[in-house]
CSV table of C-alpha atoms in Angstrom, one decimal:
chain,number,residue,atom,x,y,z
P,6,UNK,CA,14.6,-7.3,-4.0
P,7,UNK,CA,13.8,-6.2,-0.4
P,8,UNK,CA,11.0,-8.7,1.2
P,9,UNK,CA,8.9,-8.5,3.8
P,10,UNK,CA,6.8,-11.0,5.1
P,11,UNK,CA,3.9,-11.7,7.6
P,12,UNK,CA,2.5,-14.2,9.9
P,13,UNK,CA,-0.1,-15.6,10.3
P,14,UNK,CA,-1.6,-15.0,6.6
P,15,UNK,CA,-5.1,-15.6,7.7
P,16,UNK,CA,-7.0,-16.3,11.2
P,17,UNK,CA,-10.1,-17.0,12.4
P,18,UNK,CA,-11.1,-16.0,16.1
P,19,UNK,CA,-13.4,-16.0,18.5
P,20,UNK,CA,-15.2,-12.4,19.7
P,21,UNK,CA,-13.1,-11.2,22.5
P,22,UNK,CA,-9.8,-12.8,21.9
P,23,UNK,CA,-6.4,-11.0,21.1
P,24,UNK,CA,-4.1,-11.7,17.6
P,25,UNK,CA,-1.2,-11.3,17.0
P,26,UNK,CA,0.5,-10.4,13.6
P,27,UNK,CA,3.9,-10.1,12.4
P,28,UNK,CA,5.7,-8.2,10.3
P,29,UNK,CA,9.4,-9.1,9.3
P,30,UNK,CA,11.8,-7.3,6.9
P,31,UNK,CA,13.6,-10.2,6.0
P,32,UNK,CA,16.6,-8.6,3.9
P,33,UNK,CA,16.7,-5.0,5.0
P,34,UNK,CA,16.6,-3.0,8.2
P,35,UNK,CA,13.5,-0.6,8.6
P,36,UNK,CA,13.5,1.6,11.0
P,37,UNK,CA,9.8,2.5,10.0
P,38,UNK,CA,7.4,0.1,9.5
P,39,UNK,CA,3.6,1.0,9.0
P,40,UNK,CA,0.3,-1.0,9.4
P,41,UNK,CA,-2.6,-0.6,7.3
P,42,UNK,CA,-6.1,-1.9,6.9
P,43,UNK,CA,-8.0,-2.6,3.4
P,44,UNK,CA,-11.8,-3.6,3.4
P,45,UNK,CA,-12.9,-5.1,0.4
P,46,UNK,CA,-12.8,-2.6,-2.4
P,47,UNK,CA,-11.6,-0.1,-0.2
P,48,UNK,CA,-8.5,1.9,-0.3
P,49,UNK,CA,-5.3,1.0,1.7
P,50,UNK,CA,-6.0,3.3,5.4
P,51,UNK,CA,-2.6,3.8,7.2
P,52,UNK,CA,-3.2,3.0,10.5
P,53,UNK,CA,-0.2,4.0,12.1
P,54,UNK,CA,3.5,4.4,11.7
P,55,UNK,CA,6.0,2.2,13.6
P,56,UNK,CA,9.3,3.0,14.7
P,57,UNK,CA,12.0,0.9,16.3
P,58,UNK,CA,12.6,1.8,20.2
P,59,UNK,CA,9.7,4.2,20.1
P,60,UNK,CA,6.1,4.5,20.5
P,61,UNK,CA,4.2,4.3,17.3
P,62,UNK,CA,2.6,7.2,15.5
P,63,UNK,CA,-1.7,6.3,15.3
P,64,UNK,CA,-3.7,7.7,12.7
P,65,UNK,CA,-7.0,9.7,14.1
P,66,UNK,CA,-9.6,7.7,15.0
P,67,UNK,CA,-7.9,4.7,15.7
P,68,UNK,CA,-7.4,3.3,18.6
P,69,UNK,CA,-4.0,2.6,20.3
P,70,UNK,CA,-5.0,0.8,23.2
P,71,UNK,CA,-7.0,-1.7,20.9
P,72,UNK,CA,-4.2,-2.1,18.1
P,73,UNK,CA,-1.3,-2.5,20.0
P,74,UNK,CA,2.4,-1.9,18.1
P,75,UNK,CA,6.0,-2.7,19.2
P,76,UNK,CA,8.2,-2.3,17.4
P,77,UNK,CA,10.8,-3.9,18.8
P,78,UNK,CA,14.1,-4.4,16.7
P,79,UNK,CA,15.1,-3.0,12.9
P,80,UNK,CA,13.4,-6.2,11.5
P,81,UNK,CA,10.4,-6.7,13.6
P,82,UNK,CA,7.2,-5.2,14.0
P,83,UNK,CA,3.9,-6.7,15.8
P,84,UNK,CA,0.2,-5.5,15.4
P,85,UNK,CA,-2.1,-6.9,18.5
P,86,UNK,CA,-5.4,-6.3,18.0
P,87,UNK,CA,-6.9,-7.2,21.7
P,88,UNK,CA,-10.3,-8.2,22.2
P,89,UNK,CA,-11.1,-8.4,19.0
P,90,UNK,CA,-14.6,-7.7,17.7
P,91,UNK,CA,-16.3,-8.9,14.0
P,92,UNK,CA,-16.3,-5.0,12.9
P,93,UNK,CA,-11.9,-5.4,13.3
P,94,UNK,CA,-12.6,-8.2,10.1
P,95,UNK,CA,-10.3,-6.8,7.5
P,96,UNK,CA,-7.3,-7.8,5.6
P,97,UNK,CA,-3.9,-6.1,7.6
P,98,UNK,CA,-1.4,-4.9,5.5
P,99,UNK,CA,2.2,-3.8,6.8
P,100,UNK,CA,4.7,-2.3,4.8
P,101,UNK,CA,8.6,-1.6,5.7
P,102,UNK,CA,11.0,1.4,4.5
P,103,UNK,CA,14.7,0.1,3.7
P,104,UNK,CA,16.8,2.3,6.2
P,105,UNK,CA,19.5,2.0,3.4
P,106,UNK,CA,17.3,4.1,1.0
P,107,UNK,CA,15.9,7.3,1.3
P,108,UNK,CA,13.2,8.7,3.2
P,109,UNK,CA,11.4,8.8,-0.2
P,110,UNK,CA,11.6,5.7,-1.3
P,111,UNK,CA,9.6,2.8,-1.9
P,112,UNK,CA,7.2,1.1,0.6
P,113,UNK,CA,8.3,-2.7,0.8
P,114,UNK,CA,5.0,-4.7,1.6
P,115,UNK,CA,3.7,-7.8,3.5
P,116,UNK,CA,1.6,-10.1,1.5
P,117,UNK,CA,-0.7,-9.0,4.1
P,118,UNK,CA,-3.2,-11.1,7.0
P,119,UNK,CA,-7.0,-11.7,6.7
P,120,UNK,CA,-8.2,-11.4,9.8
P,121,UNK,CA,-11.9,-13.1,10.8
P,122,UNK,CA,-13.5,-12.6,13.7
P,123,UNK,CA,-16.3,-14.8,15.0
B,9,UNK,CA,-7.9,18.3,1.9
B,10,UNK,CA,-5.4,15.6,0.2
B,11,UNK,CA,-7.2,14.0,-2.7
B,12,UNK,CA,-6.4,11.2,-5.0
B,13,UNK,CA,-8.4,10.7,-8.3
B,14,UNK,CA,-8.0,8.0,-10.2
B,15,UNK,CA,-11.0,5.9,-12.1
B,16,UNK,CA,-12.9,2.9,-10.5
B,17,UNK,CA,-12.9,0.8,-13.3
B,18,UNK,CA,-11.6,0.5,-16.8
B,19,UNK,CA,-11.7,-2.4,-19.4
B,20,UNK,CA,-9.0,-3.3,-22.1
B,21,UNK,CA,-8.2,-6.3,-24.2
B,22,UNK,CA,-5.5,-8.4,-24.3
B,23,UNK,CA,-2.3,-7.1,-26.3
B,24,UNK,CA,-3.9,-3.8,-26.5
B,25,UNK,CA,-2.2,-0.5,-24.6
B,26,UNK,CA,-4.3,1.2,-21.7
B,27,UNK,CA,-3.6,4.9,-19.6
B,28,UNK,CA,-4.6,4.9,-16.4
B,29,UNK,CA,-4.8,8.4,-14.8
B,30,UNK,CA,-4.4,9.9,-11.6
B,31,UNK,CA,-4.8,13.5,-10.2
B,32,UNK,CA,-3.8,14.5,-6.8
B,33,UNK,CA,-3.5,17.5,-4.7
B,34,UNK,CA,-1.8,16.7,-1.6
B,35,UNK,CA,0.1,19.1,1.4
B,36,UNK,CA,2.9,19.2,-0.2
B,37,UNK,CA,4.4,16.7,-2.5
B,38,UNK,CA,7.7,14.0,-2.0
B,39,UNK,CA,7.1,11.5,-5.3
B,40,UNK,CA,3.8,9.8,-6.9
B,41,UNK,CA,4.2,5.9,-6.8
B,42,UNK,CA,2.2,3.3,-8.8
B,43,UNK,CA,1.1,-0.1,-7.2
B,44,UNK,CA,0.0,-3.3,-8.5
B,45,UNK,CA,-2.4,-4.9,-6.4
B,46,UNK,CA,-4.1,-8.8,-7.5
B,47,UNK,CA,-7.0,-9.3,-5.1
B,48,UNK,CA,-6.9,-10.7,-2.1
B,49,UNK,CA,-3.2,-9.6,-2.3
B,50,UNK,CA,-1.0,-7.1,-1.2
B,51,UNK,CA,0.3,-4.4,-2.9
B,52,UNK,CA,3.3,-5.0,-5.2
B,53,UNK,CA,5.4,-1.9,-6.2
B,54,UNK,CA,5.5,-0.7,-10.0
B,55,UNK,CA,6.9,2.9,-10.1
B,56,UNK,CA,7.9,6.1,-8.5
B,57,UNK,CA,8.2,9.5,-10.5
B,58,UNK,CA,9.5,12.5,-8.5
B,59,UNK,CA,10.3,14.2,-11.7
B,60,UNK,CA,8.3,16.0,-14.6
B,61,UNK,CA,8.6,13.2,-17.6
B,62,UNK,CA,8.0,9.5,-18.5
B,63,UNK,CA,9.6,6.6,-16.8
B,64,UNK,CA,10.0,3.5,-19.0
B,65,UNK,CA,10.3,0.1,-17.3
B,66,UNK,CA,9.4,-3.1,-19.6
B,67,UNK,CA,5.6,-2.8,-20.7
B,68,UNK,CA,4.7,-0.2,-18.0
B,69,UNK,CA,5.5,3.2,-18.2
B,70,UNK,CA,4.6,6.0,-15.5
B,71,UNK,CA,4.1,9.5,-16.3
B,72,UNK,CA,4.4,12.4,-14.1
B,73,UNK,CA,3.5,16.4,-14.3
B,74,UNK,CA,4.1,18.4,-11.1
B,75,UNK,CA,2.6,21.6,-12.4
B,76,UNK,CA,-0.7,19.4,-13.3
B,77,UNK,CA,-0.7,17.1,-10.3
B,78,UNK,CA,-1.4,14.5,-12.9
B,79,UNK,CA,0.2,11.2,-13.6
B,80,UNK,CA,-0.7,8.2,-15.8
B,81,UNK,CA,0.6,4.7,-15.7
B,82,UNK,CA,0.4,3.1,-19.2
B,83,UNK,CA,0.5,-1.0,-19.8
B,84,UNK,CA,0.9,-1.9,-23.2
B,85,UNK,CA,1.1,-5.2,-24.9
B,86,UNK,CA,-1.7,-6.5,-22.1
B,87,UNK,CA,-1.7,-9.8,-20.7
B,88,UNK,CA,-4.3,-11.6,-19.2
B,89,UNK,CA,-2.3,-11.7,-15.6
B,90,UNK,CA,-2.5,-7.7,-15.6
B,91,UNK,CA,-6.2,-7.6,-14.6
B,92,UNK,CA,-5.4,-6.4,-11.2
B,93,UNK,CA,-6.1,-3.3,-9.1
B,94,UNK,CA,-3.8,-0.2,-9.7
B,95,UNK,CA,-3.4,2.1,-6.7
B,96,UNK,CA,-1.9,5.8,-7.1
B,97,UNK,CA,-0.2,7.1,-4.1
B,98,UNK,CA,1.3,10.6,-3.4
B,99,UNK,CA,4.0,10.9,-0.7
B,100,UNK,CA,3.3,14.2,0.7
B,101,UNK,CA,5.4,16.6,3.0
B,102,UNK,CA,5.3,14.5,5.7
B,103,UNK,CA,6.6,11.3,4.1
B,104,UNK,CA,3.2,9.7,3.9
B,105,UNK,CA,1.5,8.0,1.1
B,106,UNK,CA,-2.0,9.4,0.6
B,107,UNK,CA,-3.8,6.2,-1.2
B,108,UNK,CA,-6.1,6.6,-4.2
B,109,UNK,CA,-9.1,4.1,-4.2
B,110,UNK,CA,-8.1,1.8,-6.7
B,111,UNK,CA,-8.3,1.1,-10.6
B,112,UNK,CA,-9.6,-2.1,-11.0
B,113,UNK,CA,-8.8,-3.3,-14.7
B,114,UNK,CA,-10.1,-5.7,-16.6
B,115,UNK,CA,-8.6,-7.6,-19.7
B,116,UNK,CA,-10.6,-9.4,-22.4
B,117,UNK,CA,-9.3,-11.8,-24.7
C-alpha cells in the first residue's frame, strides 16, 4: 500500500527557533499534499493544502508567513514553522493523495510529528 | 455550516459487535471515509463509501445513506487492539475532508 512518511517524529525546541518537517510519499507521486494539526483529543484541523510548483492553499486563520510550505517535487513536501512559540505545541500530521487515483480517493497519511516548544 | 456528528465515547467488550454512527451535512458531498486512529498516532485509513449500501471488508463494515447523511462503521468479533479512536470524514464539493471529532472506543475483556 501507498506510504508516506515523516521526519523528524518528534522535537523539542527552544522559543523562537524555526523546524522543519517533512513529508515524503515514498511509493506514489502526490501532486497534493495537506498538513494538519491535532491537539490532544481534538479533531484533525487542515491547515493547508500543498501543491507541487505552486503556492500552497492556507486555511483561515492560519498563518502563512509563520507555517511556511514548499512543496517542491511530486514526493516532497516541507512544513517550517518559524519562530516557533509553546502555543505552536501540537502533533503535525501530513497526508498525501496518490496522483494515480482519483481526486476522491483516499488520504495516505504520515505517522505524524510531535512538536514541543520550550 | 459543515457538521460532523459522531459520539465521544463508546464502550464494548471483547468479541462482541459495536456501530459506530456518524451524521454529516456538508456543502456538497464526494464520499464519507472512516479512519482508524491509536493515540499518539496517525490516522490509518479503514473505508470509503460513495454509494447508498454496506461495504464489507474482514471484521469492519461501513455503511452509507446519502438521503440520511448517515453512516455507521460496525466492528464485530472485537479485539483488544481495536480500542482506538474512530474519525468520520466527509469529502465535500471541494475535495476536502471535513473531520468529525473522534470516537474513542473502549474494549473490555
Amino acid at each position: 500500500g501507498a506510504v508516506v512518511s515523516q521526519h523528524p517524529s518528534w522535537v523539542i525546541c527552544k522559543s523562537g527557533t524555526s523546524v522543519k518537517i517533512e513529508c515524503r510519499s515514498l511509493d506514489f507521486q502526490a501532486t497534493t499534499m495537506f498538513w494538519y494539526r491535532q491537539f490532544p483529543k481534538q479533531s484533525l484541523m487542515l491547515m493547508a493544502t500543498s501543491n507541487e510548483g505552486s503556492k500552497a492553499t492556507y486555511e483561515q486563520g492560519v498563518e502563512k508567513d509563520k507555517f511556511l510550505i514548499n512543496h517542491a517535487s511530486l514526493t516532497l513536501s516541507t512544513l517550517t514553522v518559524t519562530s516557533a512559540h509553546p502555543e505552536d505545541s501540537s502533533f503535525y500530521i501530513c497526508s498525501a493523495r496518490d496522483n494515480l487515483a482519483g481526486v476522491t480517493d483516499t488520504q495516505y497519511f504520515g505517522p505524524g510529528t510531535r512538536l514541543t516548544v520550550l | 455550516g459543515q457538521n460532523i456528528d459522531q459520539p465521544t465515547e463508546m464502550t464494548a467488550t471483547e468479541g462482541a459487535i459495536v456501530q459506530i454512527n456518524c451524521t454529516y451535512q456538508t456543502s456538497g458531498f464526494n464520499g464519507l471515509f472512516w479512519y482508524q486512529q491509536h493515540a499518539g498516532e496517525a490516522p490509518t485509513f479503514l473505508s470509503y463509501n460513495v454509494l447508498d449500501g454496506l461495504e464489507e471488508k474482514g471484521r469492519f463494515s461501513s455503511f452509507l445513506s446519502r438521503s440520511k447523511g448517515y453512516s455507521y462503521l460496525l466492528l464485530k468479533e472485537l479485539q483488544m487492539k481495536d480500542s482506538a479512536s474512530y474519525l468520520c470524514a466527509s469529502m465535500d464539493s471541494n475535495y476536502q475532508l471535513i473531520w468529525g471529532a473522534g470516537t474513542k472506543l473502549i474494549i473490555k475483556p
